[in-house]
Amino acid sequence: MAPQHSDPVKVTTFPISARHITSLTVCGVLLLLSSRREFIAPGSPIYDHLLKSPQAAETAAKAQFWTFAIIAGIHAIEVPLFAATKLSKHGVPFFSGLWWKWAVSCFIAGKFTWDHFAETVKEADAKRV
């Protein structure tokens, strides 16, 4: 049986995996699309094919605004929570390059970064003797 450590494992890397790159890309594209009114404005493919009436365009504009506000708001709250509960606990220096990698990843991908961090901690703990 492996020895039990009472102190949390120190995270010193930001590993890149195909799964995390995929989640960052998908979430980043969704965040970008929800932030840009141009994607539903007259002349855009969405407007020209789906939002032909002024009422539909007005409703879509409200939905776009609230979608972005909710996603960005939740992720903005998530970053300090992630930093306080995970990064500091596992020895990631505040405002270091590593801290910024994890924080930006959390803002873009949210829950997927929490999962990625948990996997990173688990792998680092397995390597600890």
mmCIF file of C-alpha atoms in Angstrom:
data_model
loop_
_atom_site.group_PDB
_atom_site.id
_atom_site.type_symbol
_atom_site.label_atom_id
_atom_site.label_comp_id
_atom_site.label_asym_id
_atom_site.label_seq_id
_atom_site.Cartn_x
_atom_site.Cartn_y
_atom_site.Cartn_z
ATOM 1 C CA MET A 1 0.000 0.000 0.000
ATOM 2 C CA ALA A 2 1.300 3.447 -0.932
ATOM 3 C CA PRO A 3 2.016 5.892 1.881
ATOM 4 C CA GLN A 4 -0.680 8.472 2.579
ATOM 5 C CA HIS A 5 0.322 12.129 2.386
ATOM 6 C CA SER A 6 -1.535 14.680 4.475
ATOM 7 C CA ASP A 7 -0.411 17.667 2.408
ATOM 8 C CA PRO A 8 -2.018 18.372 -0.980
ATOM 9 C CA VAL A 9 0.006 17.533 -4.059
ATOM 10 C CA LYS A 10 1.713 20.523 -5.706
ATOM 11 C CA VAL A 11 0.659 21.257 -9.288
ATOM 12 C CA THR A 12 3.549 22.589 -11.374
ATOM 13 C CA THR A 13 2.273 22.056 -14.916
ATOM 14 C CA PHE A 14 -0.589 22.786 -17.253
ATOM 15 C CA PRO A 15 -0.779 19.563 -19.261
ATOM 16 C CA ILE A 16 -2.255 19.751 -22.729
ATOM 17 C CA SER A 17 -4.558 16.928 -23.773
ATOM 18 C CA ALA A 18 -6.655 16.505 -26.894
ATOM 19 C CA ARG A 19 -9.794 16.362 -24.756
ATOM 20 C CA HIS A 20 -9.015 19.640 -23.013
ATOM 21 C CA ILE A 21 -8.097 21.359 -26.292
ATOM 22 C CA THR A 22 -11.439 20.197 -27.709
ATOM 23 C CA SER A 23 -13.387 21.517 -24.718
ATOM 24 C CA LEU A 24 -11.496 24.836 -24.811
ATOM 25 C CA THR A 25 -12.193 25.185 -28.528
ATOM 26 C CA VAL A 26 -15.905 24.353 -28.317
ATOM 27 C CA CYS A 27 -16.485 26.578 -25.274
ATOM 28 C CA GLY A 28 -14.389 29.386 -26.749
ATOM 29 C CA VAL A 29 -16.341 29.322 -30.011
ATOM 30 C CA LEU A 30 -19.659 29.324 -28.126
ATOM 31 C CA LEU A 31 -18.486 32.231 -25.971
ATOM 32 C CA LEU A 32 -17.355 34.124 -29.071
ATOM 33 C CA LEU A 33 -20.563 33.445 -30.993
ATOM 34 C CA SER A 34 -22.740 34.512 -28.084
ATOM 35 C CA SER A 35 -20.761 37.739 -27.662
ATOM 36 C CA ARG A 36 -21.109 39.041 -31.211
ATOM 37 C CA ARG A 37 -24.367 40.640 -32.366
ATOM 38 C CA GLU A 38 -23.031 40.508 -35.946
ATOM 39 C CA PHE A 39 -23.775 36.780 -36.087
ATOM 40 C CA ILE A 40 -27.517 37.507 -35.978
ATOM 41 C CA ALA A 41 -27.562 40.953 -37.650
ATOM 42 C CA PRO A 42 -29.107 41.628 -41.074
ATOM 43 C CA GLY A 43 -26.837 40.233 -43.782
ATOM 44 C CA SER A 44 -25.638 37.309 -41.674
ATOM 45 C CA PRO A 45 -26.588 33.768 -42.743
ATOM 46 C CA ILE A 46 -28.558 33.249 -39.521
ATOM 47 C CA TYR A 47 -30.602 36.410 -40.084
ATOM 48 C CA ASP A 48 -31.107 35.805 -43.803
ATOM 49 C CA HIS A 49 -32.298 32.208 -43.378
ATOM 50 C CA LEU A 50 -33.826 32.006 -39.900
ATOM 51 C CA LEU A 51 -34.680 35.482 -38.615
ATOM 52 C CA LYS A 52 -36.520 37.058 -41.535
ATOM 53 C CA SER A 53 -39.063 38.901 -39.394
ATOM 54 C CA PRO A 54 -38.185 41.921 -37.234
ATOM 55 C CA GLN A 55 -39.800 40.240 -34.208
ATOM 56 C CA ALA A 56 -37.616 37.137 -34.621
ATOM 57 C CA ALA A 57 -34.506 39.304 -34.928
ATOM 58 C CA GLU A 58 -35.449 41.270 -31.797
ATOM 59 C CA THR A 59 -36.049 38.070 -29.822
ATOM 60 C CA ALA A 60 -32.765 36.596 -31.060
ATOM 61 C CA ALA A 61 -30.905 39.766 -30.022
ATOM 62 C CA LYS A 62 -32.308 39.516 -26.491
ATOM 63 C CA ALA A 63 -31.482 35.806 -26.327
ATOM 64 C CA GLN A 64 -27.954 36.490 -27.580
ATOM 65 C CA PHE A 65 -27.404 39.213 -24.977
ATOM 66 C CA TRP A 66 -28.677 37.129 -22.062
ATOM 67 C CA THR A 67 -26.837 34.004 -23.207
ATOM 68 C CA PHE A 68 -23.541 35.865 -23.269
ATOM 69 C CA ALA A 69 -24.234 37.708 -19.997
ATOM 70 C CA ILE A 70 -25.051 34.479 -18.171
ATOM 71 C CA ILE A 71 -22.120 32.478 -19.588
ATOM 72 C CA ALA A 72 -19.564 35.261 -19.059
ATOM 73 C CA GLY A 73 -20.970 36.066 -15.612
ATOM 74 C CA ILE A 74 -20.851 32.489 -14.382
ATOM 75 C CA HIS A 75 -17.340 31.974 -15.740
ATOM 76 C CA ALA A 76 -16.157 35.282 -14.245
ATOM 77 C CA ILE A 77 -17.349 34.088 -10.826
ATOM 78 C CA GLU A 78 -15.871 30.648 -11.415
ATOM 79 C CA VAL A 79 -12.292 31.911 -11.901
ATOM 80 C CA PRO A 80 -11.787 33.354 -8.382
ATOM 81 C CA LEU A 81 -13.520 30.319 -6.873
ATOM 82 C CA PHE A 82 -11.204 28.023 -8.827
ATOM 83 C CA ALA A 83 -8.168 30.083 -7.819
ATOM 84 C CA ALA A 84 -9.126 30.134 -4.136
ATOM 85 C CA THR A 85 -10.219 26.513 -3.779
ATOM 86 C CA LYS A 86 -7.933 24.670 -6.182
ATOM 87 C CA LEU A 87 -4.936 26.673 -7.368
ATOM 88 C CA SER A 88 -3.880 28.033 -3.973
ATOM 89 C CA LYS A 89 -4.473 24.666 -2.284
ATOM 90 C CA HIS A 90 -2.157 22.942 -4.749
ATOM 91 C CA GLY A 91 0.640 25.506 -4.601
ATOM 92 C CA VAL A 92 0.141 27.384 -7.866
ATOM 93 C CA PRO A 93 1.712 30.828 -7.257
ATOM 94 C CA PHE A 94 -0.764 33.696 -7.519
ATOM 95 C CA PHE A 95 -0.526 35.580 -10.859
ATOM 96 C CA SER A 96 2.301 33.342 -12.112
ATOM 97 C CA GLY A 97 2.332 32.179 -15.720
ATOM 98 C CA LEU A 98 0.955 28.822 -14.588
ATOM 99 C CA TRP A 99 -1.800 30.547 -12.601
ATOM 100 C CA TRP A 100 -2.825 32.549 -15.687
ATOM 101 C CA LYS A 101 -2.944 29.419 -17.861
ATOM 102 C CA TRP A 102 -5.333 27.753 -15.438
ATOM 103 C CA ALA A 103 -7.379 30.943 -14.858
ATOM 104 C CA VAL A 104 -7.870 31.714 -18.565
ATOM 105 C CA SER A 105 -8.694 28.080 -19.212
ATOM 106 C CA CYS A 106 -11.290 28.232 -16.423
ATOM 107 C CA PHE A 107 -12.848 31.408 -17.825
ATOM 108 C CA ILE A 108 -13.189 29.852 -21.273
ATOM 109 C CA ALA A 109 -14.010 26.224 -20.475
ATOM 110 C CA GLY A 110 -15.480 26.436 -16.957
ATOM 111 C CA LYS A 111 -16.361 23.024 -15.533
ATOM 112 C CA PHE A 112 -14.153 21.258 -18.072
ATOM 113 C CA THR A 113 -11.111 22.976 -16.534
ATOM 114 C CA TRP A 114 -12.150 21.862 -13.049
ATOM 115 C CA ASP A 115 -12.242 18.287 -14.377
ATOM 116 C CA HIS A 116 -8.898 18.737 -16.155
ATOM 117 C CA PHE A 117 -7.339 20.088 -12.955
ATOM 118 C CA ALA A 118 -8.703 17.147 -10.941
ATOM 119 C CA GLU A 119 -7.107 14.752 -13.439
ATOM 120 C CA THR A 120 -3.819 16.673 -13.203
ATOM 121 C CA VAL A 121 -3.877 16.443 -9.392
ATOM 122 C CA LYS A 122 -4.693 12.733 -9.553
ATOM 123 C CA GLU A 123 -1.791 12.077 -11.937
ATOM 124 C CA ALA A 124 0.628 14.151 -9.834
ATOM 125 C CA ASP A 125 -0.506 12.344 -6.688
ATOM 126 C CA ALA A 126 0.065 8.967 -8.336
ATOM 127 C CA LYS A 127 3.671 9.974 -9.139
ATOM 128 C CA ARG A 128 4.342 11.033 -5.551
ATOM 129 C CA VAL A 129 6.225 8.497 -3.449
#
